[in-house]
Short mmCIF file of C-alpha atoms in Angstrom, two decimals:
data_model
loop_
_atom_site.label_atom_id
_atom_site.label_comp_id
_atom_site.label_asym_id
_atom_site.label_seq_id
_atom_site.Cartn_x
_atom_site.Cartn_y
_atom_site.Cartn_z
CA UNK A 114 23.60 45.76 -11.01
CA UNK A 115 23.33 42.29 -10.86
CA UNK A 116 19.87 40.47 -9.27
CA UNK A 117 20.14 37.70 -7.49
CA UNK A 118 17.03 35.51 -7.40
CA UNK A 119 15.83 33.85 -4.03
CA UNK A 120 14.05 30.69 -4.77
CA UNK A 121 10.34 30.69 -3.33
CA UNK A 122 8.68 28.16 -1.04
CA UNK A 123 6.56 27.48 -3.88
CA UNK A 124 9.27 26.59 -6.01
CA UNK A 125 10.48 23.73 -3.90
CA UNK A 126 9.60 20.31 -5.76
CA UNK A 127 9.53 18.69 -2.25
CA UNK A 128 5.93 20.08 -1.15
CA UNK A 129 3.46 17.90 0.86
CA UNK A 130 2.26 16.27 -2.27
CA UNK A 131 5.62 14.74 -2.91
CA UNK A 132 6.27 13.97 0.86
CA UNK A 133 2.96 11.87 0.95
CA UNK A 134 3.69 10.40 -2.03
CA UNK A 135 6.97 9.17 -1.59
CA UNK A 136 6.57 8.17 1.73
CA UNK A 137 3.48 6.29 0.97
CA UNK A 138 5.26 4.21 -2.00
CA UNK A 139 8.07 3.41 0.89
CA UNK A 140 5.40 2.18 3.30
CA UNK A 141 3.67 -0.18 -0.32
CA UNK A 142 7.28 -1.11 -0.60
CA UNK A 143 7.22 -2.13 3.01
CA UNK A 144 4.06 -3.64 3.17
CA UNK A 145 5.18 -6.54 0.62
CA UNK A 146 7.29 -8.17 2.44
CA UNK A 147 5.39 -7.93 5.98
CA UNK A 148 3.52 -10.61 6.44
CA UNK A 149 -0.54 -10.44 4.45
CA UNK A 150 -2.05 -13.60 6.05
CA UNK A 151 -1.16 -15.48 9.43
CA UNK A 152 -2.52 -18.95 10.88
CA UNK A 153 -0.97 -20.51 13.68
CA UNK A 154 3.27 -20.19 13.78
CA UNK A 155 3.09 -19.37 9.24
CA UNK A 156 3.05 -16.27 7.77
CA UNK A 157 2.79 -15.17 4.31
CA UNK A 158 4.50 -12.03 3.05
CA UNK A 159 3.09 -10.17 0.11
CA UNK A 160 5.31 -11.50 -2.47
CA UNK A 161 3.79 -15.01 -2.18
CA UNK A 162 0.20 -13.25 -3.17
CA UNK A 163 0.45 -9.56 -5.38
CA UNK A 164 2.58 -7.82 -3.45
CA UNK A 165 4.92 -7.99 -6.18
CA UNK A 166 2.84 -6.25 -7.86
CA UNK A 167 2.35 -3.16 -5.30
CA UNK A 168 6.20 -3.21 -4.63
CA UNK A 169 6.52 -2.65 -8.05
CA UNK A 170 4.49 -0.07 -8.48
CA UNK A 171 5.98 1.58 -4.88
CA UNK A 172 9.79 0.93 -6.76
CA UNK A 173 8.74 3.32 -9.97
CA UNK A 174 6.96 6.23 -8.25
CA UNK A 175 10.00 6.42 -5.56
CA UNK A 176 12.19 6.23 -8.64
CA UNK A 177 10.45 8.89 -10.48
CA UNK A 178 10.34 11.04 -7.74
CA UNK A 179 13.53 10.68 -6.10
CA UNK A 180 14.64 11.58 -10.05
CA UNK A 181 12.52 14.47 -9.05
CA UNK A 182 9.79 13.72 -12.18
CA UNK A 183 6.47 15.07 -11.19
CA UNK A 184 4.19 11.60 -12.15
CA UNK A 185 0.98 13.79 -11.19
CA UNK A 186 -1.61 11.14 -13.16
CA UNK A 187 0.65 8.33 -13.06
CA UNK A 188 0.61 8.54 -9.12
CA UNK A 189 -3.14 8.75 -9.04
CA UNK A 190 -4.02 5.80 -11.66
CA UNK A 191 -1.08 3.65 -10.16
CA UNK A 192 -2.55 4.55 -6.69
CA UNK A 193 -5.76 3.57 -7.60
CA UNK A 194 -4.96 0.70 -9.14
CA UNK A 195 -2.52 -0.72 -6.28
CA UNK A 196 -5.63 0.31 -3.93
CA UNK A 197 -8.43 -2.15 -5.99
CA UNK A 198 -5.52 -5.15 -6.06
CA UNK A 199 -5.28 -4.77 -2.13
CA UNK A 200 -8.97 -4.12 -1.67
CA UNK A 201 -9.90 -7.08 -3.75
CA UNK A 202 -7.33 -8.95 -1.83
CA UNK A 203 -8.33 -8.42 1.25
CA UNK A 204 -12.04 -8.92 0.33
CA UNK A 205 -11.11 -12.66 -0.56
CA UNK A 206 -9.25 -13.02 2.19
CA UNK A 207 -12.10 -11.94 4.97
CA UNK A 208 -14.05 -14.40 2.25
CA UNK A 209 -12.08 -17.10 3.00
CA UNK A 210 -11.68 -16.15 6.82
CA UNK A 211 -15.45 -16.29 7.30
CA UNK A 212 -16.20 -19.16 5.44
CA UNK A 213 -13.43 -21.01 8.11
CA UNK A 214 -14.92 -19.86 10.85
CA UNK A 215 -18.25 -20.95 9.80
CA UNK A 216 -17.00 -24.15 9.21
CA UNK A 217 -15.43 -24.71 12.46
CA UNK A 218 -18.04 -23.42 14.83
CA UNK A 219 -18.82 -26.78 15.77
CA UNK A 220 -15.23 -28.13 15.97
CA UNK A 221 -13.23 -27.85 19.12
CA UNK A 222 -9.84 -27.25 18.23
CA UNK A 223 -11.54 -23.97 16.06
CA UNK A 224 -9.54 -22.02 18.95
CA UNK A 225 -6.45 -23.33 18.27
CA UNK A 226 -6.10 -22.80 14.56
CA UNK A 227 -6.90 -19.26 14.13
CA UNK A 228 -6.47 -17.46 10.24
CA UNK A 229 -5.75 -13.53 10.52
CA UNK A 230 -4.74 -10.39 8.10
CA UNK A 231 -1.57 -9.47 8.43
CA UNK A 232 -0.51 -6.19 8.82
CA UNK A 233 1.22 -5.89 5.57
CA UNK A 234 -1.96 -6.22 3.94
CA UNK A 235 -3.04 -3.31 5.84
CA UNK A 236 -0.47 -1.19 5.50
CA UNK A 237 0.00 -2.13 1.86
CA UNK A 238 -3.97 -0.59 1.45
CA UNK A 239 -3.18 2.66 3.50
CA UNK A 240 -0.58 3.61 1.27
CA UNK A 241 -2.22 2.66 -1.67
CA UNK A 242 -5.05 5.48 -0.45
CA UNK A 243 -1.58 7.52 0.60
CA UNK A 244 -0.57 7.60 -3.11
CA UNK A 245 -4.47 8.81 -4.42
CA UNK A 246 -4.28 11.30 -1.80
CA UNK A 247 -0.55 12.34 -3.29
CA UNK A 248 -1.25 12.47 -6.57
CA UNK A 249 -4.13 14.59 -6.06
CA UNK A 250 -2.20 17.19 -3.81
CA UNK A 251 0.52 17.48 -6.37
CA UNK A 252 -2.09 18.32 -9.26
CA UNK A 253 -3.00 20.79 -6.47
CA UNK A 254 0.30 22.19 -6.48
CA UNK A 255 0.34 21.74 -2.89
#
C-alpha cells in the first residue's frame, strides 16, 4: 500500500506571521519614498532623511521571506531597530515643528508657511511595529 501524505494547515510556511511580516516590510518599502516632511508646495521623501535605511531593511526581510527563510529574530531586532530610527525621527521632527511654531506666533504670514509629517513617516513607523508584531507571531508558530 502506498500512503500518501496530505500536507497540514500547520505546515504551510505562509501563516499570519509571515503575512504580517511581509506585508509590513512592503508598506517600510513604501513608506521611503512617500513623502516624511511637507512645507508649503516641497516635500521630502524618506530617502533624503533614513529611509534608506528602513527600505533596506524592508528589501532583506521580503527577500528572505519570499526565499521562504524563516528570519524569526532577525525580523524582531530589524523591526525594532527600523521602529527607534523612525521614532527618533519623528521625535526631531515634532522638535523642530514646535520650535517653528513658537517662533512664528507673532508673525503674520505663520499661516501661510505651514511644516507637516508626511505620511511616509507614518506609515514607515506602523510597519516598523508591523514587523515586531511579525516576528513575534512567527516565534509563535502562528
Amino acid at each position: 500500500t502506498v500512503t500518501v501524505k496530505t500536507p497540514h494547515k500547520d505546515q504551510s510556511f505562509w501563516q499570519t506571521g509571515e503575512v504580517v511580516t511581509v506585508v509590513s516590510a512592503g508598506l517600510l518599502i513604501l513608506g521611503a519614498f512617500l513623502p516624511w516632511v511637507k512645507a508649503l508646495w516641497l516635500s521630502y521623501s524618506g530617502f533624503e532623511k533614513d529611509g534608506i535605511f528602513t527600505a533596506s531593511i524592508g528589501v532583506i526581510i521580503m527577500t528572505l521571506l519570499l526565499c521562504k527563510k524563516s528570519p524569526k529574530i532577525f525580523v524582531t531586532f530589524a523591526g525594532f531597530l527600523s521602529a527607534f530610527i523612525m521614532y527618533t525621527d519623528l521625535t526631531n521632527a515634532f522638535s523642530i515643528i514646535n520650535s517653528y511654531q513658537q517662533s512664528m506666533q507673532e508673525n503674520i504670514f505663520a499661516d501661510f508657511f505651514q511644516i507637516q509629517i508626511g505620511s511616509g513617516a507614518y506609515l514607515s513607523f506602523l510597519a516598523s511595529i508591523g514587523l515586531i508584531v511579525g516576528g513575534c507571531l512567527m516565534k509563535r508558530g502562528k
